[in-house]
Structures are given as C-alpha cells and as structure tokens.
C-alpha cells in the first residue's frame, strides 16, 4: 500500500488561503455591521437633542428635595434611560465635576442627589433659538455710509 506524503503548501496556495480568509472575514464583518445598523432619526427640536446629562439635570432641578438614586431612576426610566448602571455612572461623573452634590438623609442614613453648580451657559428649560443670520439689519439712525457697512459680504 502506497502512503501519500503531504508536501509543504506552495506559496500560491498560502496566498490564496490568506486571501480567501481575509475576504471571508471582511464579508462577515460587513454583514455584522449592516445587521446592527439602524436608521438614525434627525432631531428637529431642542427636546429631541437633549443629552443624558441634561435629562438628569432637568429631573433634579424639578425635584424640591434631594432624590435618592432609586427615585432618580423611577423618573429617568420614562425619559429613555435603559440601564441603571449607566445612570449611576453619569450621576457619579457629574458629582465628581461638581455639578451635583450629595446630601445625607439622617432618617434613612442614605444620601440624595441635588444640583450643585450648573455648567457655564446651561439654562434648564430654554429652547434653542434660530441661528443668527450673517446679514444684520442696520439700525435706522445710521447714515448711508454706515448703513453700507452692514450689508457688505
């Protein structure tokens, strides 16, 4: 009986197998990426553009007393939060930055979150205005030469 010995693969076979392997992996990665991708709706109003942190700030500013993490979660879940761990991570990050303060509750020996120093320029409850146009209207009490300065491009 004759035994067949395997010879070492040729360089052409190695290149071909590497090419096929890379091609297969690229196709699988492309299929995986397109399966996970969902169309992202374009936000039209300011409320839809609200970030997770601004939602938490709004929840805590609406509260009259410091809220525990459970009370914040009960109000944040209808707002679109899916994970309590994510919410607590955001609260902890905001506490480290000084946006939130923790105030102990003597009765339950637990603490509640309350607003500390708001970020610069943050005004809760405001609606984004339309962007200012580049062509400003000239005031009525200007001369013709001064008025032409406003209309230059």
PDB file of C-alpha atoms in Angstrom:
ATOM      1  CA  UNK A   1       0.000   0.000   0.000  1.00  0.00           C
ATOM      2  CA  UNK A   2       1.321   3.336  -1.003  1.00  0.00           C
ATOM      3  CA  UNK A   3       1.236   6.183   1.534  1.00  0.00           C
ATOM      4  CA  UNK A   4       0.680   9.705   0.416  1.00  0.00           C
ATOM      5  CA  UNK A   5       3.006  12.206   1.937  1.00  0.00           C
ATOM      6  CA  UNK A   6       1.831  15.731   2.354  1.00  0.00           C
ATOM      7  CA  UNK A   7       4.121  18.222   0.836  1.00  0.00           C
ATOM      8  CA  UNK A   8       4.526  21.713   2.185  1.00  0.00           C
ATOM      9  CA  UNK A   9       1.980  24.097   0.683  1.00  0.00           C
ATOM     10  CA  UNK A  10       3.236  26.211  -2.123  1.00  0.00           C
ATOM     11  CA  UNK A  11       3.409  29.964  -1.861  1.00  0.00           C
ATOM     12  CA  UNK A  12       0.484  30.274  -4.279  1.00  0.00           C
ATOM     13  CA  UNK A  13      -1.674  28.090  -2.029  1.00  0.00           C
ATOM     14  CA  UNK A  14      -0.691  30.125   1.026  1.00  0.00           C
ATOM     15  CA  UNK A  15      -1.503  33.417  -0.678  1.00  0.00           C
ATOM     16  CA  UNK A  16      -4.808  32.034  -1.937  1.00  0.00           C
ATOM     17  CA  UNK A  17      -5.828  30.734   1.502  1.00  0.00           C
ATOM     18  CA  UNK A  18      -4.896  34.037   3.171  1.00  0.00           C
ATOM     19  CA  UNK A  19      -6.810  35.954   0.526  1.00  0.00           C
ATOM     20  CA  UNK A  20      -9.901  33.811   0.959  1.00  0.00           C
ATOM     21  CA  UNK A  21      -9.685  34.002   4.738  1.00  0.00           C
ATOM     22  CA  UNK A  22      -9.388  37.809   4.733  1.00  0.00           C
ATOM     23  CA  UNK A  23     -12.165  38.120   2.205  1.00  0.00           C
ATOM     24  CA  UNK A  24     -14.452  35.909   4.247  1.00  0.00           C
ATOM     25  CA  UNK A  25     -13.733  37.861   7.434  1.00  0.00           C
ATOM     26  CA  UNK A  26     -14.365  41.155   5.666  1.00  0.00           C
ATOM     27  CA  UNK A  27     -17.691  39.889   4.327  1.00  0.00           C
ATOM     28  CA  UNK A  28     -18.719  38.639   7.755  1.00  0.00           C
ATOM     29  CA  UNK A  29     -17.728  41.930   9.385  1.00  0.00           C
ATOM     30  CA  UNK A  30     -19.663  43.878   6.774  1.00  0.00           C
ATOM     31  CA  UNK A  31     -22.718  41.676   7.280  1.00  0.00           C
ATOM     32  CA  UNK A  32     -22.454  42.072  11.067  1.00  0.00           C
ATOM     33  CA  UNK A  33     -22.110  45.853  10.828  1.00  0.00           C
ATOM     34  CA  UNK A  34     -25.083  46.254   8.497  1.00  0.00           C
ATOM     35  CA  UNK A  35     -27.230  43.977  10.631  1.00  0.00           C
ATOM     36  CA  UNK A  36     -26.657  46.124  13.706  1.00  0.00           C
ATOM     37  CA  UNK A  37     -27.055  49.487  11.989  1.00  0.00           C
ATOM     38  CA  UNK A  38     -30.417  51.222  12.341  1.00  0.00           C
ATOM     39  CA  UNK A  39     -31.524  54.437  10.668  1.00  0.00           C
ATOM     40  CA  UNK A  40     -30.946  57.372  12.997  1.00  0.00           C
ATOM     41  CA  UNK A  41     -33.778  59.928  13.017  1.00  0.00           C
ATOM     42  CA  UNK A  42     -32.681  63.514  12.559  1.00  0.00           C
ATOM     43  CA  UNK A  43     -33.671  65.551  15.638  1.00  0.00           C
ATOM     44  CA  UNK A  44     -35.867  68.516  14.785  1.00  0.00           C
ATOM     45  CA  UNK A  45     -36.491  70.174  18.133  1.00  0.00           C
ATOM     46  CA  UNK A  46     -34.319  71.025  21.121  1.00  0.00           C
ATOM     47  CA  UNK A  47     -36.063  68.473  23.322  1.00  0.00           C
ATOM     48  CA  UNK A  48     -35.014  65.649  20.993  1.00  0.00           C
ATOM     49  CA  UNK A  49     -31.391  66.842  21.095  1.00  0.00           C
ATOM     50  CA  UNK A  50     -31.290  66.614  24.893  1.00  0.00           C
ATOM     51  CA  UNK A  51     -28.340  64.610  26.177  1.00  0.00           C
ATOM     52  CA  UNK A  52     -28.492  62.128  29.026  1.00  0.00           C
ATOM     53  CA  UNK A  53     -26.836  64.551  31.434  1.00  0.00           C
ATOM     54  CA  UNK A  54     -29.251  67.385  30.621  1.00  0.00           C
ATOM     55  CA  UNK A  55     -32.145  64.994  31.229  1.00  0.00           C
ATOM     56  CA  UNK A  56     -30.711  64.152  34.651  1.00  0.00           C
ATOM     57  CA  UNK A  57     -30.146  67.835  35.439  1.00  0.00           C
ATOM     58  CA  UNK A  58     -33.745  68.621  34.468  1.00  0.00           C
ATOM     59  CA  UNK A  59     -35.040  65.781  36.664  1.00  0.00           C
ATOM     60  CA  UNK A  60     -33.019  67.004  39.650  1.00  0.00           C
ATOM     61  CA  UNK A  61     -33.929  70.692  39.175  1.00  0.00           C
ATOM     62  CA  UNK A  62     -37.635  69.811  39.052  1.00  0.00           C
ATOM     63  CA  UNK A  63     -37.350  67.982  42.386  1.00  0.00           C
ATOM     64  CA  UNK A  64     -37.980  70.017  45.531  1.00  0.00           C
ATOM     65  CA  UNK A  65     -35.764  67.835  47.744  1.00  0.00           C
ATOM     66  CA  UNK A  66     -32.664  65.675  47.199  1.00  0.00           C
ATOM     67  CA  UNK A  67     -33.500  62.442  45.369  1.00  0.00           C
ATOM     68  CA  UNK A  68     -32.019  59.029  46.071  1.00  0.00           C
ATOM     69  CA  UNK A  69     -30.696  57.009  43.149  1.00  0.00           C
ATOM     70  CA  UNK A  70     -33.875  54.874  43.186  1.00  0.00           C
ATOM     71  CA  UNK A  71     -36.087  57.973  42.986  1.00  0.00           C
ATOM     72  CA  UNK A  72     -33.948  59.362  40.153  1.00  0.00           C
ATOM     73  CA  UNK A  73     -34.218  56.011  38.321  1.00  0.00           C
ATOM     74  CA  UNK A  74     -38.012  55.976  38.629  1.00  0.00           C
ATOM     75  CA  UNK A  75     -38.143  59.410  36.991  1.00  0.00           C
ATOM     76  CA  UNK A  76     -35.370  58.702  34.455  1.00  0.00           C
ATOM     77  CA  UNK A  77     -36.709  55.405  33.120  1.00  0.00           C
ATOM     78  CA  UNK A  78     -39.664  57.024  31.279  1.00  0.00           C
ATOM     79  CA  UNK A  79     -37.190  59.569  29.841  1.00  0.00           C
ATOM     80  CA  UNK A  80     -35.452  56.826  27.872  1.00  0.00           C
ATOM     81  CA  UNK A  81     -32.728  55.526  30.199  1.00  0.00           C
ATOM     82  CA  UNK A  82     -32.267  51.795  29.684  1.00  0.00           C
ATOM     83  CA  UNK A  83     -29.672  50.996  32.335  1.00  0.00           C
ATOM     84  CA  UNK A  84     -29.499  51.950  35.988  1.00  0.00           C
ATOM     85  CA  UNK A  85     -25.740  51.349  35.901  1.00  0.00           C
ATOM     86  CA  UNK A  86     -25.339  53.916  33.101  1.00  0.00           C
ATOM     87  CA  UNK A  87     -27.455  56.442  35.013  1.00  0.00           C
ATOM     88  CA  UNK A  88     -25.437  55.947  38.213  1.00  0.00           C
ATOM     89  CA  UNK A  89     -22.207  56.339  36.264  1.00  0.00           C
ATOM     90  CA  UNK A  90     -23.437  59.657  34.871  1.00  0.00           C
ATOM     91  CA  UNK A  91     -24.528  60.809  38.337  1.00  0.00           C
ATOM     92  CA  UNK A  92     -21.121  59.881  39.763  1.00  0.00           C
ATOM     93  CA  UNK A  93     -19.305  61.707  36.957  1.00  0.00           C
ATOM     94  CA  UNK A  94     -21.477  64.795  37.470  1.00  0.00           C
ATOM     95  CA  UNK A  95     -20.798  64.614  41.230  1.00  0.00           C
ATOM     96  CA  UNK A  96     -17.029  64.493  40.623  1.00  0.00           C
ATOM     97  CA  UNK A  97     -17.255  67.532  38.337  1.00  0.00           C
ATOM     98  CA  UNK A  98     -19.200  69.486  40.954  1.00  0.00           C
ATOM     99  CA  UNK A  99     -22.485  69.698  39.053  1.00  0.00           C
ATOM    100  CA  UNK A 100     -24.231  67.591  41.713  1.00  0.00           C
ATOM    101  CA  UNK A 101     -23.926  67.470  45.462  1.00  0.00           C
ATOM    102  CA  UNK A 102     -24.826  64.590  47.724  1.00  0.00           C
ATOM    103  CA  UNK A 103     -26.775  65.437  50.825  1.00  0.00           C
ATOM    104  CA  UNK A 104     -27.197  62.841  53.586  1.00  0.00           C
ATOM    105  CA  UNK A 105     -30.643  61.942  54.832  1.00  0.00           C
ATOM    106  CA  UNK A 106     -30.403  61.453  58.608  1.00  0.00           C
ATOM    107  CA  UNK A 107     -33.542  59.325  58.870  1.00  0.00           C
ATOM    108  CA  UNK A 108     -32.564  56.568  56.406  1.00  0.00           C
ATOM    109  CA  UNK A 109     -28.774  57.020  56.596  1.00  0.00           C
ATOM    110  CA  UNK A 110     -28.742  57.318  52.814  1.00  0.00           C
ATOM    111  CA  UNK A 111     -27.884  60.264  50.626  1.00  0.00           C
ATOM    112  CA  UNK A 112     -29.725  62.106  47.913  1.00  0.00           C
ATOM    113  CA  UNK A 113     -28.528  63.953  44.830  1.00  0.00           C
ATOM    114  CA  UNK A 114     -29.187  67.655  44.415  1.00  0.00           C
ATOM    115  CA  UNK A 115     -27.971  70.250  41.943  1.00  0.00           C
ATOM    116  CA  UNK A 116     -24.751  71.984  42.879  1.00  0.00           C
ATOM    117  CA  UNK A 117     -23.049  74.321  40.434  1.00  0.00           C
ATOM    118  CA  UNK A 118     -24.584  74.158  36.956  1.00  0.00           C
ATOM    119  CA  UNK A 119     -22.248  74.134  33.959  1.00  0.00           C
ATOM    120  CA  UNK A 120     -21.457  77.517  32.431  1.00  0.00           C
ATOM    121  CA  UNK A 121     -24.077  78.555  29.904  1.00  0.00           C
ATOM    122  CA  UNK A 122     -26.572  75.884  30.945  1.00  0.00           C
ATOM    123  CA  UNK A 123     -30.093  77.206  31.344  1.00  0.00           C
ATOM    124  CA  UNK A 124     -32.638  74.472  32.007  1.00  0.00           C
ATOM    125  CA  UNK A 125     -35.944  74.812  30.221  1.00  0.00           C
ATOM    126  CA  UNK A 126     -34.703  77.017  27.394  1.00  0.00           C
ATOM    127  CA  UNK A 127     -35.404  76.329  23.754  1.00  0.00           C
ATOM    128  CA  UNK A 128     -32.653  76.724  21.193  1.00  0.00           C
ATOM    129  CA  UNK A 129     -33.214  79.841  19.139  1.00  0.00           C
ATOM    130  CA  UNK A 130     -32.668  80.143  15.417  1.00  0.00           C
ATOM    131  CA  UNK A 131     -29.062  80.836  14.430  1.00  0.00           C
ATOM    132  CA  UNK A 132     -28.276  84.497  13.863  1.00  0.00           C
ATOM    133  CA  UNK A 133     -28.069  85.443  10.216  1.00  0.00           C
ATOM    134  CA  UNK A 134     -24.822  86.829   8.844  1.00  0.00           C
ATOM    135  CA  UNK A 135     -26.580  89.870   7.350  1.00  0.00           C
ATOM    136  CA  UNK A 136     -27.590  92.002  10.287  1.00  0.00           C
ATOM    137  CA  UNK A 137     -30.288  94.602   9.948  1.00  0.00           C
ATOM    138  CA  UNK A 138     -28.902  98.122  10.031  1.00  0.00           C
ATOM    139  CA  UNK A 139     -30.227 100.422  12.761  1.00  0.00           C
ATOM    140  CA  UNK A 140     -32.497 103.213  11.496  1.00  0.00           C
ATOM    141  CA  UNK A 141     -30.446 106.157  12.850  1.00  0.00           C
ATOM    142  CA  UNK A 142     -27.296 105.493  10.737  1.00  0.00           C
ATOM    143  CA  UNK A 143     -26.038 107.406   7.721  1.00  0.00           C
ATOM    144  CA  UNK A 144     -25.906 105.827   4.258  1.00  0.00           C
ATOM    145  CA  UNK A 145     -22.128 105.174   4.550  1.00  0.00           C
ATOM    146  CA  UNK A 146     -22.540 103.486   7.907  1.00  0.00           C
ATOM    147  CA  UNK A 147     -25.531 101.513   6.633  1.00  0.00           C
ATOM    148  CA  UNK A 148     -23.467 100.135   3.725  1.00  0.00           C
ATOM    149  CA  UNK A 149     -21.045  98.630   6.242  1.00  0.00           C
ATOM    150  CA  UNK A 150     -23.787  96.281   7.493  1.00  0.00           C
ATOM    151  CA  UNK A 151     -24.593  94.970   4.016  1.00  0.00           C
ATOM    152  CA  UNK A 152     -21.023  94.134   2.947  1.00  0.00           C
ATOM    153  CA  UNK A 153     -20.370  90.467   2.231  1.00  0.00           C
TER     154      UNK A 153
END
